[in-house]
Every structure is written in C-alpha cells, then in structure tokens.
PDB file of C-alpha atoms in Angstrom:
ATOM      1  CA  UNK A  29      76.733 134.584 146.543  1.00  0.00           C
ATOM      2  CA  UNK A  30      73.594 134.500 148.198  1.00  0.00           C
ATOM      3  CA  UNK A  31      70.521 137.488 149.815  1.00  0.00           C
ATOM      4  CA  UNK A  32      71.036 138.696 152.887  1.00  0.00           C
ATOM      5  CA  UNK A  33      68.446 138.148 155.393  1.00  0.00           C
ATOM      6  CA  UNK A  34      68.045 140.872 158.081  1.00  0.00           C
ATOM      7  CA  UNK A  35      66.646 140.484 161.330  1.00  0.00           C
ATOM      8  CA  UNK A  36      62.730 141.670 161.152  1.00  0.00           C
ATOM      9  CA  UNK A  37      62.314 145.372 162.817  1.00  0.00           C
ATOM     10  CA  UNK A  38      59.014 145.376 162.317  1.00  0.00           C
ATOM     11  CA  UNK A  39      56.680 142.718 162.508  1.00  0.00           C
ATOM     12  CA  UNK A  40      55.365 141.304 159.080  1.00  0.00           C
ATOM     13  CA  UNK A  41      51.874 141.690 158.808  1.00  0.00           C
ATOM     14  CA  UNK A  42      50.804 139.102 156.018  1.00  0.00           C
ATOM     15  CA  UNK A  43      52.447 135.450 155.138  1.00  0.00           C
ATOM     16  CA  UNK A  44      53.544 137.353 151.485  1.00  0.00           C
ATOM     17  CA  UNK A  45      55.252 140.279 153.342  1.00  0.00           C
ATOM     18  CA  UNK A  46      57.256 137.352 155.222  1.00  0.00           C
ATOM     19  CA  UNK A  47      58.071 135.576 152.539  1.00  0.00           C
ATOM     20  CA  UNK A  48      59.262 138.634 150.537  1.00  0.00           C
ATOM     21  CA  UNK A  49      61.424 139.792 152.833  1.00  0.00           C
ATOM     22  CA  UNK A  50      62.878 136.874 154.522  1.00  0.00           C
ATOM     23  CA  UNK A  51      63.453 134.197 152.451  1.00  0.00           C
ATOM     24  CA  UNK A  52      67.404 133.361 152.013  1.00  0.00           C
ATOM     25  CA  UNK A  53      67.398 133.154 148.089  1.00  0.00           C
ATOM     26  CA  UNK A  54      70.414 131.110 146.895  1.00  0.00           C
ATOM     27  CA  UNK A  55      71.155 130.650 143.271  1.00  0.00           C
ATOM     28  CA  UNK A  56      73.047 127.567 141.644  1.00  0.00           C
ATOM     29  CA  UNK A  57      71.722 125.708 144.483  1.00  0.00           C
ATOM     30  CA  UNK A  58      71.597 122.240 145.014  1.00  0.00           C
ATOM     31  CA  UNK A  59      73.068 122.869 140.549  1.00  0.00           C
ATOM     32  CA  UNK A  60      73.982 125.638 138.153  1.00  0.00           C
ATOM     33  CA  UNK A  61      70.761 127.859 136.634  1.00  0.00           C
ATOM     34  CA  UNK A  62      68.768 126.450 139.656  1.00  0.00           C
ATOM     35  CA  UNK A  63      67.434 129.516 142.310  1.00  0.00           C
ATOM     36  CA  UNK A  64      66.150 127.813 145.585  1.00  0.00           C
ATOM     37  CA  UNK A  65      64.520 129.372 148.212  1.00  0.00           C
ATOM     38  CA  UNK A  66      64.842 129.011 151.612  1.00  0.00           C
ATOM     39  CA  UNK A  67      62.167 129.428 154.042  1.00  0.00           C
ATOM     40  CA  UNK A  68      64.945 128.408 157.657  1.00  0.00           C
ATOM     41  CA  UNK A  69      64.561 132.265 157.965  1.00  0.00           C
ATOM     42  CA  UNK A  70      61.268 132.383 157.819  1.00  0.00           C
ATOM     43  CA  UNK A  71      60.184 129.702 160.043  1.00  0.00           C
ATOM     44  CA  UNK A  72      62.757 130.336 162.665  1.00  0.00           C
ATOM     45  CA  UNK A  73      61.623 133.986 163.371  1.00  0.00           C
ATOM     46  CA  UNK A  74      58.205 133.721 165.080  1.00  0.00           C
ATOM     47  CA  UNK A  75      56.457 136.550 164.047  1.00  0.00           C
ATOM     48  CA  UNK A  76      56.794 135.585 160.669  1.00  0.00           C
ATOM     49  CA  UNK A  77      55.971 132.068 161.309  1.00  0.00           C
ATOM     50  CA  UNK A  78      52.605 132.857 163.133  1.00  0.00           C
ATOM     51  CA  UNK A  79      51.655 134.576 160.215  1.00  0.00           C
ATOM     52  CA  UNK A  80      52.088 131.802 157.706  1.00  0.00           C
ATOM     53  CA  UNK A  81      50.736 129.456 159.742  1.00  0.00           C
ATOM     54  CA  UNK A  82      47.668 131.516 160.351  1.00  0.00           C
ATOM     55  CA  UNK A  83      47.585 132.356 156.458  1.00  0.00           C
ATOM     56  CA  UNK A  84      47.319 128.419 155.568  1.00  0.00           C
ATOM     57  CA  UNK A  85      45.096 127.565 158.548  1.00  0.00           C
ATOM     58  CA  UNK A  86      42.475 130.323 157.406  1.00  0.00           C
ATOM     59  CA  UNK A  87      43.103 128.647 153.436  1.00  0.00           C
ATOM     60  CA  UNK A  88      42.172 125.357 155.094  1.00  0.00           C
ATOM     61  CA  UNK A  89      39.082 126.121 158.060  1.00  0.00           C
ATOM     62  CA  UNK A  90      36.212 126.078 155.618  1.00  0.00           C
ATOM     63  CA  UNK A  91      37.460 123.172 154.063  1.00  0.00           C
ATOM     64  CA  UNK A  92      35.824 120.424 156.649  1.00  0.00           C
ATOM     65  CA  UNK A  93      39.335 118.859 157.092  1.00  0.00           C
ATOM     66  CA  UNK A  94      39.416 115.965 159.689  1.00  0.00           C
ATOM     67  CA  UNK A  95      43.116 115.853 159.194  1.00  0.00           C
ATOM     68  CA  UNK A  96      46.387 117.413 158.218  1.00  0.00           C
ATOM     69  CA  UNK A  97      48.210 115.678 156.235  1.00  0.00           C
ATOM     70  CA  UNK A  98      51.853 117.357 156.717  1.00  0.00           C
ATOM     71  CA  UNK A  99      54.531 115.915 153.882  1.00  0.00           C
ATOM     72  CA  UNK A 100      58.303 114.456 154.916  1.00  0.00           C
ATOM     73  CA  UNK A 101      59.849 116.901 155.882  1.00  0.00           C
ATOM     74  CA  UNK A 102      59.507 120.424 156.280  1.00  0.00           C
ATOM     75  CA  UNK A 103      55.562 119.692 155.503  1.00  0.00           C
ATOM     76  CA  UNK A 104      55.468 118.570 159.248  1.00  0.00           C
ATOM     77  CA  UNK A 105      56.766 121.390 160.284  1.00  0.00           C
ATOM     78  CA  UNK A 106      53.536 123.098 158.640  1.00  0.00           C
ATOM     79  CA  UNK A 107      51.030 120.604 159.015  1.00  0.00           C
ATOM     80  CA  UNK A 108      51.389 120.466 162.508  1.00  0.00           C
ATOM     81  CA  UNK A 109      50.744 123.945 163.444  1.00  0.00           C
ATOM     82  CA  UNK A 110      48.085 124.524 160.900  1.00  0.00           C
ATOM     83  CA  UNK A 111      46.055 120.989 162.701  1.00  0.00           C
ATOM     84  CA  UNK A 112      46.987 122.431 166.106  1.00  0.00           C
ATOM     85  CA  UNK A 113      45.049 125.850 165.148  1.00  0.00           C
ATOM     86  CA  UNK A 114      42.014 124.114 163.196  1.00  0.00           C
ATOM     87  CA  UNK A 115      41.976 121.336 166.052  1.00  0.00           C
ATOM     88  CA  UNK A 116      42.540 118.501 164.201  1.00  0.00           C
ATOM     89  CA  UNK A 117      44.781 116.126 164.207  1.00  0.00           C
ATOM     90  CA  UNK A 118      48.167 115.598 161.955  1.00  0.00           C
ATOM     91  CA  UNK A 119      49.398 112.840 159.620  1.00  0.00           C
ATOM     92  CA  UNK A 120      52.682 112.738 158.379  1.00  0.00           C
ATOM     93  CA  UNK A 121      53.075 111.144 154.780  1.00  0.00           C
ATOM     94  CA  UNK A 122      56.512 109.512 155.383  1.00  0.00           C
ATOM     95  CA  UNK A 123      59.442 108.920 153.111  1.00  0.00           C
ATOM     96  CA  UNK A 124      59.771 105.169 152.382  1.00  0.00           C
ATOM     97  CA  UNK A 125      61.346 103.052 154.868  1.00  0.00           C
ATOM     98  CA  UNK A 126      60.545 104.987 158.014  1.00  0.00           C
ATOM     99  CA  UNK A 127      57.918 103.488 159.644  1.00  0.00           C
ATOM    100  CA  UNK A 128      56.970  99.508 160.852  1.00  0.00           C
ATOM    101  CA  UNK A 129      55.042  97.099 159.286  1.00  0.00           C
ATOM    102  CA  UNK A 130      52.015  97.232 158.654  1.00  0.00           C
ATOM    103  CA  UNK A 131      52.458 100.485 156.137  1.00  0.00           C
ATOM    104  CA  UNK A 132      50.431 101.516 153.242  1.00  0.00           C
ATOM    105  CA  UNK A 133      53.102 102.535 150.459  1.00  0.00           C
ATOM    106  CA  UNK A 134      53.417 104.186 146.665  1.00  0.00           C
ATOM    107  CA  UNK A 135      56.123 104.450 144.806  1.00  0.00           C
ATOM    108  CA  UNK A 136      56.031 107.437 142.356  1.00  0.00           C
ATOM    109  CA  UNK A 137      58.692 108.403 139.296  1.00  0.00           C
ATOM    110  CA  UNK A 138      61.070 111.065 139.881  1.00  0.00           C
ATOM    111  CA  UNK A 139      62.892 113.025 136.868  1.00  0.00           C
ATOM    112  CA  UNK A 140      65.830 110.758 137.835  1.00  0.00           C
ATOM    113  CA  UNK A 141      64.762 107.040 139.122  1.00  0.00           C
ATOM    114  CA  UNK A 142      61.460 106.882 141.626  1.00  0.00           C
ATOM    115  CA  UNK A 143      60.407 107.111 145.258  1.00  0.00           C
ATOM    116  CA  UNK A 144      58.683 106.006 148.303  1.00  0.00           C
ATOM    117  CA  UNK A 145      56.032 107.421 150.498  1.00  0.00           C
ATOM    118  CA  UNK A 146      54.424 105.743 153.461  1.00  0.00           C
ATOM    119  CA  UNK A 147      51.954 105.910 155.770  1.00  0.00           C
ATOM    120  CA  UNK A 148      50.639 103.353 158.299  1.00  0.00           C
ATOM    121  CA  UNK A 149      48.187 100.511 157.400  1.00  0.00           C
ATOM    122  CA  UNK A 150      47.023 100.093 161.356  1.00  0.00           C
ATOM    123  CA  UNK A 151      45.985 102.272 164.031  1.00  0.00           C
ATOM    124  CA  UNK A 152      44.791 105.114 162.461  1.00  0.00           C
ATOM    125  CA  UNK A 153      40.973 104.808 160.732  1.00  0.00           C
ATOM    126  CA  UNK A 154      41.101 106.563 157.199  1.00  0.00           C
ATOM    127  CA  UNK A 155      38.505 105.780 155.818  1.00  0.00           C
ATOM    128  CA  UNK A 156      35.877 108.216 154.599  1.00  0.00           C
ATOM    129  CA  UNK A 157      37.968 111.158 156.591  1.00  0.00           C
ATOM    130  CA  UNK A 158      38.916 114.435 154.428  1.00  0.00           C
ATOM    131  CA  UNK A 159      42.170 115.620 154.884  1.00  0.00           C
ATOM    132  CA  UNK A 160      44.088 118.428 153.533  1.00  0.00           C
ATOM    133  CA  UNK A 161      48.096 118.154 151.896  1.00  0.00           C
ATOM    134  CA  UNK A 162      50.150 120.654 152.976  1.00  0.00           C
ATOM    135  CA  UNK A 163      53.602 121.003 151.853  1.00  0.00           C
ATOM    136  CA  UNK A 164      56.325 123.750 151.403  1.00  0.00           C
ATOM    137  CA  UNK A 165      56.956 123.640 147.953  1.00  0.00           C
ATOM    138  CA  UNK A 166      54.689 123.230 145.186  1.00  0.00           C
ATOM    139  CA  UNK A 167      58.115 121.855 142.464  1.00  0.00           C
ATOM    140  CA  UNK A 168      57.156 118.458 139.676  1.00  0.00           C
ATOM    141  CA  UNK A 169      53.936 117.806 141.530  1.00  0.00           C
ATOM    142  CA  UNK A 170      54.919 114.936 141.474  1.00  0.00           C
ATOM    143  CA  UNK A 171      55.077 114.118 145.654  1.00  0.00           C
ATOM    144  CA  UNK A 172      51.966 115.980 146.224  1.00  0.00           C
ATOM    145  CA  UNK A 173      49.878 113.501 144.197  1.00  0.00           C
ATOM    146  CA  UNK A 174      51.384 110.428 144.915  1.00  0.00           C
ATOM    147  CA  UNK A 175      50.118 111.200 148.117  1.00  0.00           C
ATOM    148  CA  UNK A 176      46.720 111.519 147.116  1.00  0.00           C
ATOM    149  CA  UNK A 177      46.729 109.116 145.464  1.00  0.00           C
ATOM    150  CA  UNK A 178      48.363 106.685 148.685  1.00  0.00           C
ATOM    151  CA  UNK A 179      45.533 108.167 150.741  1.00  0.00           C
ATOM    152  CA  UNK A 180      42.066 107.968 148.288  1.00  0.00           C
ATOM    153  CA  UNK A 181      44.114 103.880 148.372  1.00  0.00           C
ATOM    154  CA  UNK A 182      43.711 104.070 152.144  1.00  0.00           C
ATOM    155  CA  UNK A 183      40.318 105.269 152.060  1.00  0.00           C
ATOM    156  CA  UNK A 184      40.531 108.858 152.448  1.00  0.00           C
ATOM    157  CA  UNK A 185      39.333 111.577 150.700  1.00  0.00           C
ATOM    158  CA  UNK A 186      41.766 114.660 149.939  1.00  0.00           C
ATOM    159  CA  UNK A 187      39.571 117.737 149.542  1.00  0.00           C
ATOM    160  CA  UNK A 188      42.902 120.466 149.036  1.00  0.00           C
ATOM    161  CA  UNK A 189      46.088 121.124 148.755  1.00  0.00           C
ATOM    162  CA  UNK A 190      48.078 123.507 150.632  1.00  0.00           C
ATOM    163  CA  UNK A 191      51.869 125.081 149.947  1.00  0.00           C
ATOM    164  CA  UNK A 192      53.872 127.727 150.552  1.00  0.00           C
ATOM    165  CA  UNK A 193      55.635 128.557 147.389  1.00  0.00           C
ATOM    166  CA  UNK A 194      55.036 127.041 143.704  1.00  0.00           C
ATOM    167  CA  UNK A 195      58.187 127.069 141.328  1.00  0.00           C
ATOM    168  CA  UNK A 196      55.716 127.713 138.339  1.00  0.00           C
ATOM    169  CA  UNK A 197      58.232 127.062 135.290  1.00  0.00           C
ATOM    170  CA  UNK A 198      57.905 123.213 136.482  1.00  0.00           C
ATOM    171  CA  UNK A 199      53.782 123.490 135.756  1.00  0.00           C
ATOM    172  CA  UNK A 200      53.579 120.713 138.845  1.00  0.00           C
ATOM    173  CA  UNK A 201      50.198 122.146 138.910  1.00  0.00           C
ATOM    174  CA  UNK A 202      49.564 120.488 135.686  1.00  0.00           C
ATOM    175  CA  UNK A 203      48.897 117.293 137.414  1.00  0.00           C
ATOM    176  CA  UNK A 204      46.793 118.596 140.024  1.00  0.00           C
ATOM    177  CA  UNK A 205      43.890 119.981 138.702  1.00  0.00           C
ATOM    178  CA  UNK A 206      41.604 117.879 140.226  1.00  0.00           C
ATOM    179  CA  UNK A 207      41.535 119.713 143.617  1.00  0.00           C
ATOM    180  CA  UNK A 208      41.611 122.792 145.092  1.00  0.00           C
ATOM    181  CA  UNK A 209      45.497 124.358 145.045  1.00  0.00           C
ATOM    182  CA  UNK A 210      46.449 127.408 147.926  1.00  0.00           C
ATOM    183  CA  UNK A 211      49.658 129.019 147.661  1.00  0.00           C
ATOM    184  CA  UNK A 212      50.844 131.138 150.229  1.00  0.00           C
ATOM    185  CA  UNK A 213      52.932 133.245 148.313  1.00  0.00           C
ATOM    186  CA  UNK A 214      50.148 134.192 145.881  1.00  0.00           C
ATOM    187  CA  UNK A 215      48.758 136.542 147.796  1.00  0.00           C
ATOM    188  CA  UNK A 216      45.229 135.049 147.021  1.00  0.00           C
ATOM    189  CA  UNK A 217      42.328 136.349 149.271  1.00  0.00           C
ATOM    190  CA  UNK A 218      40.241 132.933 148.730  1.00  0.00           C
ATOM    191  CA  UNK A 219      40.163 130.259 150.729  1.00  0.00           C
ATOM    192  CA  UNK A 220      40.393 126.451 149.844  1.00  0.00           C
ATOM    193  CA  UNK A 221      36.588 126.404 150.162  1.00  0.00           C
ATOM    194  CA  UNK A 222      36.747 128.871 147.389  1.00  0.00           C
ATOM    195  CA  UNK A 223      39.170 127.866 145.031  1.00  0.00           C
ATOM    196  CA  UNK A 224      37.792 125.861 141.909  1.00  0.00           C
ATOM    197  CA  UNK A 225      39.092 123.101 140.329  1.00  0.00           C
ATOM    198  CA  UNK A 226      40.373 122.539 137.151  1.00  0.00           C
ATOM    199  CA  UNK A 227      39.596 119.223 135.169  1.00  0.00           C
ATOM    200  CA  UNK A 228      40.737 115.773 136.001  1.00  0.00           C
ATOM    201  CA  UNK A 229      43.938 114.535 134.266  1.00  0.00           C
ATOM    202  CA  UNK A 230      44.969 110.907 134.889  1.00  0.00           C
ATOM    203  CA  UNK A 231      48.129 110.226 137.213  1.00  0.00           C
ATOM    204  CA  UNK A 232      50.800 108.161 135.342  1.00  0.00           C
ATOM    205  CA  UNK A 233      53.635 106.459 136.859  1.00  0.00           C
ATOM    206  CA  UNK A 234      52.256 105.824 140.729  1.00  0.00           C
ATOM    207  CA  UNK A 235      51.858 102.300 142.327  1.00  0.00           C
ATOM    208  CA  UNK A 236      49.956 101.760 145.547  1.00  0.00           C
ATOM    209  CA  UNK A 237      50.699  99.008 147.570  1.00  0.00           C
ATOM    210  CA  UNK A 238      50.710  97.518 150.920  1.00  0.00           C
ATOM    211  CA  UNK A 239      52.633  95.514 152.692  1.00  0.00           C
ATOM    212  CA  UNK A 240      52.188  93.347 156.130  1.00  0.00           C
TER     213      UNK A 240
END
C-alpha cells in the first residue's frame, strides 16, 4: 500500500508544503523496513516543481557559484533548472561508463560493493571554479562526498551542497561536515551562504583517477 497523491487544488506556497502534500510515500521499498519517498509527483506538477526549484535557487543564490553540479540522475532535473534560474552553467556528474574518454573518475565504497562517478577531463575548464552540488536525497552521503572529491581533484572548489530530502537515520551529513548543507524539506530560511560548517572529517574509501 502507498499513500494516494491527490492532484493539487491550491497552489503550494512553499517547497516544504509541496513536499509534504505531494511526495508519494511507499513503505517496504526497495526492501522491507524501508520507507521510500518518491518525488515524481512533486516534479511532475508544474507549481510544485516551480516552488521547489525556486527554493533551491534562493538557497544557492548568494554562494557565488560558477557552476551547478547535478548528480546522476535526479540531480540533473533539479540542478539544470536551478542553474538556469541563477544564470550559470550546469555540470552533470555521471555514473561510470556513461562518458567517452578522457574522464576524471572517482571510485567509492557502498554498503555492498562499490560505484564510480565521472566528469569529462577535457573541454570544461574547472580549475578554480566554484561549484554547488545538487541531488534529490541525502542518504548515506557517499555519493555527495565522492562527487566533492572528484571535482576538487579536477581543480574545482565545491562551496556547498543542496538536497531536497534527507534520510536522517543514515547519518549522511556526518561525512559532509566541512560544507554548508541545505535541505529543502527542513524549511530552513537560511541560505548556503548563511549556513555554517562543522569540523572536517577525513573521507575514506575514495580513489580518484584520470583516464585517457
């Protein structure tokens, strides 16, 4: 069973309201004991999508970003729209094997196994660029941390993180304490530029390389 999503009759005034009313809650997916929060109805509704993108853009506006980094895959839907609103470019951080060489790669550990992220190693001048990373959900924090490592090894400077939802029980933010983190669902009125950072912890299980 899952909660029904009623088509909106009144436009949501805030992104937090849009999430509370129209996120599809699916228990026991992808396995028993897990509650899956599906953002598809939120993104499919034009008013919900608009306030969500505007909320993220406002959080990022004063951070001085040159690029928005959208994480594969739902981070593309959010990151590209935020970049458009801010008047900056968007960089897609892709899963391994999706880009032609040369690429910068990062290999990182998952709970069971490992994964790879990639960005182009040519054609995009990243040295010194200020980048904000955007994704839909902060879970364990591994993908955001690996993306930060990848971009900084390529010469960029990651200045903040923004996500829509946070699975607090997985303690993903513990891996990301050296960066300001904005979570839409928390309804925080502060922007990334106003949010503080916590003492940096050393990342583990991350290997960065370049391949011609």
